mmCIF file of C-alpha atoms in Angstrom:
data_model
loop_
_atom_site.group_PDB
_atom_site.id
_atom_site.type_symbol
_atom_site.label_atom_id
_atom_site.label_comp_id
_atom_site.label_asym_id
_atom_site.label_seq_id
_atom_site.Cartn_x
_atom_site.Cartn_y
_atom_site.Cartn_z
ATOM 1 C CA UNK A 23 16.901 -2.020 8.949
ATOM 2 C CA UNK A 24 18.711 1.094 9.910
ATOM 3 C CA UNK A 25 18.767 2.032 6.533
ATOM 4 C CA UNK A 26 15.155 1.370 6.330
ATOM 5 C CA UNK A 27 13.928 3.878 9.200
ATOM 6 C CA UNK A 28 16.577 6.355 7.559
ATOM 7 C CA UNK A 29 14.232 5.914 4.215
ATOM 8 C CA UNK A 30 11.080 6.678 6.071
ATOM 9 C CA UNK A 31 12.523 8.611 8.531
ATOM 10 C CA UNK A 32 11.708 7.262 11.204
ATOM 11 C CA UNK A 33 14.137 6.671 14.871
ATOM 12 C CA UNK A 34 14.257 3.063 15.938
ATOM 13 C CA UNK A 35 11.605 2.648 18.472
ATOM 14 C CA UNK A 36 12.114 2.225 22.139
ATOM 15 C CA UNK A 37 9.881 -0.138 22.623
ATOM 16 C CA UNK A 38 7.867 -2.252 19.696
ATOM 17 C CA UNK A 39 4.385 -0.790 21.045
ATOM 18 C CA UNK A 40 1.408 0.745 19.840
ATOM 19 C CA UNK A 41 2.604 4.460 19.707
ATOM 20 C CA UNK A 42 5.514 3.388 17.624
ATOM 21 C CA UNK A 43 3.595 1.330 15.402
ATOM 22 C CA UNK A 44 1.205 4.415 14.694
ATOM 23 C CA UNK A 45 4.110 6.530 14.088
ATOM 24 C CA UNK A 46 6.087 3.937 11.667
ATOM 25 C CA UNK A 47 2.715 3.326 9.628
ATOM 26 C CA UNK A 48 2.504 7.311 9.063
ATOM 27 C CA UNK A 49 6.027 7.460 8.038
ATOM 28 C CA UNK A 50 5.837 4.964 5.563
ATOM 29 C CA UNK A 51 2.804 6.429 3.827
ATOM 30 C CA UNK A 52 4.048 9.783 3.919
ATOM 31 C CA UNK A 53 7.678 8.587 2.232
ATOM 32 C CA UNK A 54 7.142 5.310 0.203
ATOM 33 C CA UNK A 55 4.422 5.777 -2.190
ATOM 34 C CA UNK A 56 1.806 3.464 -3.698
ATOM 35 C CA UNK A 57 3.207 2.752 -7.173
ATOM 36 C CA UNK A 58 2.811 0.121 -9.879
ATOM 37 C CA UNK A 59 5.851 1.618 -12.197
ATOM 38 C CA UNK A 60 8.065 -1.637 -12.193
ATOM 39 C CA UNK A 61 4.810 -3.220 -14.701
ATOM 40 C CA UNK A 62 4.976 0.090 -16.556
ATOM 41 C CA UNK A 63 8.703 -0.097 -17.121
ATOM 42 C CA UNK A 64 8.955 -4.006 -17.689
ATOM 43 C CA UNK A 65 10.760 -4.408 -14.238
ATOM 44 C CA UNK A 66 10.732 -7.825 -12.978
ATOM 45 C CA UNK A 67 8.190 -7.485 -9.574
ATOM 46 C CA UNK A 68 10.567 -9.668 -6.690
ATOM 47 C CA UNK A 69 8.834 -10.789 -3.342
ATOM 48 C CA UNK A 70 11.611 -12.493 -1.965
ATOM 49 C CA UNK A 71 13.052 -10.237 1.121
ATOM 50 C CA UNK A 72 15.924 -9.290 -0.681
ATOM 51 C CA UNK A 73 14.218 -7.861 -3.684
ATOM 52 C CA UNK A 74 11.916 -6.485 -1.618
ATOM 53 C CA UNK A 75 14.213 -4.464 0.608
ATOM 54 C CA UNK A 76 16.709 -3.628 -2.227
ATOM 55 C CA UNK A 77 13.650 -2.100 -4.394
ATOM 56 C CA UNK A 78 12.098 -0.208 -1.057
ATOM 57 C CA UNK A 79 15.575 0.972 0.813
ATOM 58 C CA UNK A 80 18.582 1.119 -1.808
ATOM 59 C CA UNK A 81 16.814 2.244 -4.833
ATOM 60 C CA UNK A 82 13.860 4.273 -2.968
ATOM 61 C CA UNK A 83 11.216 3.125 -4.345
ATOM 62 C CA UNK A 84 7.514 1.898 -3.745
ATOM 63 C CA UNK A 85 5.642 -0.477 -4.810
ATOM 64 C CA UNK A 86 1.807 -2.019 -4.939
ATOM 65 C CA UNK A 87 0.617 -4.178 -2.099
ATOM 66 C CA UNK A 88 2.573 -7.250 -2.329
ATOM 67 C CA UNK A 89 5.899 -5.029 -2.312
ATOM 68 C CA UNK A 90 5.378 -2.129 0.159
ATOM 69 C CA UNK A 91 3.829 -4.247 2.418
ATOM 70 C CA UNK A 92 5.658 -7.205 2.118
ATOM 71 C CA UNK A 93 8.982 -4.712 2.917
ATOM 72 C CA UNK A 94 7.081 -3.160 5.982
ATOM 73 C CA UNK A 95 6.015 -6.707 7.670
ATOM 74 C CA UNK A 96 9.939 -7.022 7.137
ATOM 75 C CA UNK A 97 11.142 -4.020 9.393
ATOM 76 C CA UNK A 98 8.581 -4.563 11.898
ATOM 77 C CA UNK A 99 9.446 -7.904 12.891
ATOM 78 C CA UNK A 100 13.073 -6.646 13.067
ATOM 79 C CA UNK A 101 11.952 -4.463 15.583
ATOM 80 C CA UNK A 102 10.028 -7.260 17.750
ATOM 81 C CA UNK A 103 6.704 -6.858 16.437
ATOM 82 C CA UNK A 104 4.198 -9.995 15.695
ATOM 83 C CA UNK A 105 3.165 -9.927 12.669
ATOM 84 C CA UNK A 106 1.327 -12.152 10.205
ATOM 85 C CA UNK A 107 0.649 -11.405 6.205
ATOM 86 C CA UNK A 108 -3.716 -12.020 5.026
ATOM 87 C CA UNK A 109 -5.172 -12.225 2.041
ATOM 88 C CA UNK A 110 -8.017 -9.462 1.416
ATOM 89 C CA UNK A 111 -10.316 -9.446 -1.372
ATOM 90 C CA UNK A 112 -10.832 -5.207 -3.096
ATOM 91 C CA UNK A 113 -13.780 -4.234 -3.341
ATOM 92 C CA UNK A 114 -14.348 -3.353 -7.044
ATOM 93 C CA UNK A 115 -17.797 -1.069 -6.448
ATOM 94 C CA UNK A 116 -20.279 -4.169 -6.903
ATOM 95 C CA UNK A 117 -18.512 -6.979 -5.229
ATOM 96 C CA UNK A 118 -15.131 -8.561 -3.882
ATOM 97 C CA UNK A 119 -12.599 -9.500 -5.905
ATOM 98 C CA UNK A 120 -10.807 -12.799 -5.628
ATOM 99 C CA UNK A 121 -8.471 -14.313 -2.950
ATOM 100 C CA UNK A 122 -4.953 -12.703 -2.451
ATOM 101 C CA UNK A 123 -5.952 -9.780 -4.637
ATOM 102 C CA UNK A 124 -4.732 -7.689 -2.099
ATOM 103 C CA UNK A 125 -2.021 -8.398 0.751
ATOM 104 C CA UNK A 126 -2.629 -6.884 4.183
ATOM 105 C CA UNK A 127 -0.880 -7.151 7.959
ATOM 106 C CA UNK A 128 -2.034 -7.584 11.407
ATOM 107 C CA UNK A 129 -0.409 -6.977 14.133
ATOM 108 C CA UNK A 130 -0.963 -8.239 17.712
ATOM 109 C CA UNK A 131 -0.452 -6.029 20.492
ATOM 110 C CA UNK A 132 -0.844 -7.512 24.184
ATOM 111 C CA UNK A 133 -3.266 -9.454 22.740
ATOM 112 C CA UNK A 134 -5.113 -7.341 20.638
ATOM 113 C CA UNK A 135 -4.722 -7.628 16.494
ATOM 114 C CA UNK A 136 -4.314 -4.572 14.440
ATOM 115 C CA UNK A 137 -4.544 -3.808 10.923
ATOM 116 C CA UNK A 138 -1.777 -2.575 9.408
ATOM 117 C CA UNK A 139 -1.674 -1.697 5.772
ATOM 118 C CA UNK A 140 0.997 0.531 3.603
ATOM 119 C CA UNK A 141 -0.198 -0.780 0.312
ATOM 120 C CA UNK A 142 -3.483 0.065 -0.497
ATOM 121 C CA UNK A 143 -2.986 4.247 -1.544
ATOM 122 C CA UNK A 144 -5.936 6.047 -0.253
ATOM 123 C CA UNK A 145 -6.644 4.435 3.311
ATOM 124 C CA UNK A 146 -6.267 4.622 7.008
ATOM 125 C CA UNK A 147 -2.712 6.446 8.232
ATOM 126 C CA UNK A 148 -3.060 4.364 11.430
ATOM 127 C CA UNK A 149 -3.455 1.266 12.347
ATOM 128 C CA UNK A 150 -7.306 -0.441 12.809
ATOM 129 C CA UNK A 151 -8.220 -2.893 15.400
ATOM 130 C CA UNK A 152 -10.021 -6.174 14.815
ATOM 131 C CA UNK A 153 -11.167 -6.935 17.699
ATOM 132 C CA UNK A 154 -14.106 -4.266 17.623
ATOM 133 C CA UNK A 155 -16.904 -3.297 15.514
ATOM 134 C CA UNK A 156 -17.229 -0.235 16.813
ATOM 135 C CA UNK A 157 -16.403 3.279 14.701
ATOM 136 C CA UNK A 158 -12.568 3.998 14.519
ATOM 137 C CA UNK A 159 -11.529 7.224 13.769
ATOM 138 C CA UNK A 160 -8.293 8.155 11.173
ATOM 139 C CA UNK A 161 -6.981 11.011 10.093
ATOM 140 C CA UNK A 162 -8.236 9.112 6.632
ATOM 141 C CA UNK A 163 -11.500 9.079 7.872
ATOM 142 C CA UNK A 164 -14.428 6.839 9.902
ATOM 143 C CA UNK A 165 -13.505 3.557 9.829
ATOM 144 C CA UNK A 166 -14.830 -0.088 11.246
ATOM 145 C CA UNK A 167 -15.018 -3.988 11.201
ATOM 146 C CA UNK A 168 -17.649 -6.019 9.850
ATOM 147 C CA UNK A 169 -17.453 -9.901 10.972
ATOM 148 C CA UNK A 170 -18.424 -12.243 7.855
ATOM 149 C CA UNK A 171 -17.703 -15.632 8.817
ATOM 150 C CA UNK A 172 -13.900 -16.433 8.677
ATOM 151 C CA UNK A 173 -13.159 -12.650 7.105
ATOM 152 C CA UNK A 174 -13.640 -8.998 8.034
ATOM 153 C CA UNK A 175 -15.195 -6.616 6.194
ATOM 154 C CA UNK A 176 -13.111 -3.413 6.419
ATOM 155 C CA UNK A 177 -15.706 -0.289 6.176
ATOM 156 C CA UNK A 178 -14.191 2.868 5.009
ATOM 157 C CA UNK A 179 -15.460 6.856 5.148
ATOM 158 C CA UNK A 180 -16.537 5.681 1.293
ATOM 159 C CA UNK A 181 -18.218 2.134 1.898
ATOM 160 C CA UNK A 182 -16.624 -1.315 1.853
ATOM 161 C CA UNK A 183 -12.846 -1.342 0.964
ATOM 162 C CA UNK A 184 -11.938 -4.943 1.142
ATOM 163 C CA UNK A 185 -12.729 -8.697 2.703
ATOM 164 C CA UNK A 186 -9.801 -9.648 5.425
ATOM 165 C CA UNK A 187 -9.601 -13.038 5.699
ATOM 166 C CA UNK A 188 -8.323 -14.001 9.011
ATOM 167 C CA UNK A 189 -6.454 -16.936 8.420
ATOM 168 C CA UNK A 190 -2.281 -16.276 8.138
ATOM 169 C CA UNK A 191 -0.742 -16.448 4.659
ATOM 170 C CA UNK A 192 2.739 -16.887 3.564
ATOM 171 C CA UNK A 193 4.352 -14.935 0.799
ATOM 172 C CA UNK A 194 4.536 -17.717 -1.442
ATOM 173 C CA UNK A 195 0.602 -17.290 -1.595
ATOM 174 C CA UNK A 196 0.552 -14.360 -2.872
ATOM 175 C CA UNK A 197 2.938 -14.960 -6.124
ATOM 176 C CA UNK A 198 0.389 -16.166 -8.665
ATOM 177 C CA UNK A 199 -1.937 -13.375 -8.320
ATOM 178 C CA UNK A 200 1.350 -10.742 -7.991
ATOM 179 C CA UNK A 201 1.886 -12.680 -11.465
ATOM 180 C CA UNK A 202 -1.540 -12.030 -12.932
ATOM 181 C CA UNK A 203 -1.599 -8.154 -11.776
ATOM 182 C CA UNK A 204 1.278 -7.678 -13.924
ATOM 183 C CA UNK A 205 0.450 -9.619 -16.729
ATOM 184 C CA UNK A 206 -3.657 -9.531 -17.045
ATOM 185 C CA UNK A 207 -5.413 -6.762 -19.312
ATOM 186 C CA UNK A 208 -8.052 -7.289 -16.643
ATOM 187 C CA UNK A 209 -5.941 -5.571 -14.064
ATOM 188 C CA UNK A 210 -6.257 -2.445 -12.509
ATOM 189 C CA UNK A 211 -2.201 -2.095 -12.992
ATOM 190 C CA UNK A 212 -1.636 -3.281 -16.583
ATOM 191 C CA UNK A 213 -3.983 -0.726 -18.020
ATOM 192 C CA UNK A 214 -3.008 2.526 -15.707
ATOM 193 C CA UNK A 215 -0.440 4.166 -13.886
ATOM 194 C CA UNK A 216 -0.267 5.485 -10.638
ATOM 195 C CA UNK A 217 2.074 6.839 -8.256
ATOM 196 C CA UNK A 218 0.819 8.350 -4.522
ATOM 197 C CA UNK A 219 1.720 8.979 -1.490
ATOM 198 C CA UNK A 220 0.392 11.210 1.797
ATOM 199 C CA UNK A 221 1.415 14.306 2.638
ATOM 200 C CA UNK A 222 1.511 16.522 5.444
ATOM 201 C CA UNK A 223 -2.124 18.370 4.509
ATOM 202 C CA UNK A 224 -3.591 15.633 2.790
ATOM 203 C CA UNK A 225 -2.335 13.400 -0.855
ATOM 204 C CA UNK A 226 -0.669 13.649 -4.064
ATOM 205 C CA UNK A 227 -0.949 11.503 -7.175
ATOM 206 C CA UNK A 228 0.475 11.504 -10.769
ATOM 207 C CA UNK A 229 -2.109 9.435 -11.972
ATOM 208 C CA UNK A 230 -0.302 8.650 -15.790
ATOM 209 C CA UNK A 231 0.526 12.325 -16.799
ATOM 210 C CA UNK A 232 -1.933 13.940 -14.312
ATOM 211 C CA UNK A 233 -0.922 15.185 -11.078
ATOM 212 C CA UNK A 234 -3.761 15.828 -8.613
ATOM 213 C CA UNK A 235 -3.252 17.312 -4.898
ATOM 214 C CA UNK A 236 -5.926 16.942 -2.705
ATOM 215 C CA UNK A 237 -5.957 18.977 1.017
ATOM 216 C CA UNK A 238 -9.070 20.169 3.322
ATOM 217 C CA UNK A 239 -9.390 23.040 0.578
ATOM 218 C CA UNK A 240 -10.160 20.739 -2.283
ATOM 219 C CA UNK A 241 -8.587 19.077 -5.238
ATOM 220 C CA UNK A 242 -6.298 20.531 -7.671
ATOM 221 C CA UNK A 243 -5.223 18.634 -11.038
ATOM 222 C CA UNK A 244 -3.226 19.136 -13.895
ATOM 223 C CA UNK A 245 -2.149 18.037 -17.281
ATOM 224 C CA UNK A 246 1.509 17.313 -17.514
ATOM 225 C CA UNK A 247 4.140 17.105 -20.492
ATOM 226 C CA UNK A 248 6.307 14.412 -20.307
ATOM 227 C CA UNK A 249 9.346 16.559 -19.147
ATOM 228 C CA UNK A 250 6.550 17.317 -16.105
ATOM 229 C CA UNK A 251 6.070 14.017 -15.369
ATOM 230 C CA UNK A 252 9.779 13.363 -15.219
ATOM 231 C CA UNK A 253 10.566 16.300 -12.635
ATOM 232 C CA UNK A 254 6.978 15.585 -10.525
ATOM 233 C CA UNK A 255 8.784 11.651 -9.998
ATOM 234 C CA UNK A 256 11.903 12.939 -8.562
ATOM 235 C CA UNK A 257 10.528 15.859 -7.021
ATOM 236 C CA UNK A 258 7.486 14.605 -5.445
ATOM 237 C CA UNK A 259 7.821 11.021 -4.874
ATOM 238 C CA UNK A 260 11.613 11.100 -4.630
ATOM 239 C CA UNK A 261 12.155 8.404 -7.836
ATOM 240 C CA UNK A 262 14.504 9.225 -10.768
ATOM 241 C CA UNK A 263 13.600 7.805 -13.950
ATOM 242 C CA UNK A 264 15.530 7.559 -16.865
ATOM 243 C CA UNK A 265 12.055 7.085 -19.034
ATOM 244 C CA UNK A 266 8.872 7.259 -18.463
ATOM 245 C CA UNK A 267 6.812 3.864 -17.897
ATOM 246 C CA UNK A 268 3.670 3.199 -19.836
ATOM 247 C CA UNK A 269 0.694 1.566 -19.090
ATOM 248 C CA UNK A 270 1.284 -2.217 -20.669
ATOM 249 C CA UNK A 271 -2.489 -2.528 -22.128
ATOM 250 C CA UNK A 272 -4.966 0.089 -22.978
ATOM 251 C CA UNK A 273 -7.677 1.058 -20.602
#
């Protein structure tokens, strides 16, 4: 776990409190992007901690939901947090997806359960409480928490983002839909490619062979060749490819 803080660059926490928690979630995003290469590239997708961990730390890499924040639920229990993994259903633009499409964290602090989420690209830096439905500001934006039933509606600056289901979840849970996001021409991540990751005045994404940087000033994209592509992986997300992956169905 030493080695993981190193990656992110992080110092081990004093104390496994809220501050630290705040500052570990904003490392992470700012070091281990939100990628889906390993389906691009034919790499096997492993959830067990090992995999995890090994794919994260020694190779420095990312990873989609199941991976990055599988990995991070990892470290902070290391460090004496409580944390539990939830199912969250995406919001697609006209409804919610289906159960254990996404994988979020909480967190409980003194009492009081945070979300905590690594995996889900453009989203809060910091973590969100639960316990409140009123307005939370983020550097990412107005957030809040919508009570529906058993789940949580997580309201972003945009409208909904997804449906947390309160109940705890175990890895295992998650591997048939981890199985179907690889393997489905209906999913998001078998038909495009993305790579992205925060930076310190605002995001940057290869999105397939277009790079886009967005800051306070606006949004800048542009077309690269594959050469580009190759240099913008090692150079802005910190991953070394020896070919570039391809989307495994067409959009």
């Amino acid at each position: 776990m030493d080695d993981y803080l190193t990656r992110i660059g992080a110092a081990r926490p004093a104390a496994a409190d809220l501050a630290a928690l705040r500052t570990l979630q904003r490392a992470h995003l700012g070091t281990v992007p939100f990628e889906n290469l390993s389906i691009g590239l034919g790499e096997p997708v492993r959830l067990d901690d090992e995999g995890l961990l090994d794919k994260i730390v020694t190779r420095r890499r990312g990873g989609f939901c199941y991976e990055v924040n599988g990995a991070f639920a990892l470290l902070l229990r290391e460090l004496g947090y409580e944390v539990t993994m939830h199912s969250a259903r995406t919001w697609n633009g006209e409804r919610f997806g289906f159960p254990f499409d996404h994988l979020a964290l909480r967190v409980v602090l003194d009492g009081v359960p945070w979300l905590v989420d690594v995996g889900y690209g453009r989203f809060a830096h910091h973590p969100l409480r639960l316990d409140t439905t009123e307005p939370q500001q983020d550097p990412g934006g107005e957030y809040s928490v919508v009570p529906h039933g058993d789940e949580l509606d997580i309201m972003g600056p945009g409208g909904p983002e997804y449906r947390f289901d309160t109940r705890v979840s175990a890895m295992g849970d998650f591997k048939p839909t981890c199985w179907y996001q690889q393997t489905s021409p209906d999913s998001f991540f078998t038909t495009r490619l993305t790579c992205s990751r925060l930076t310190e005045d605002g995001r940057i994404t290869l999105a397939g062979d277009k790079l886009i940087r967005t800051t306070a000033e606006g949004r800048d994209e542009r077309q690269l060749t594959e050469a580009e592509a190759m240099e913008s992986y090692r150079t802005d997300f910190g991953i070394a490819l020896n070919r570039l992956p391809a989307p495994r169905f067409p959009a």
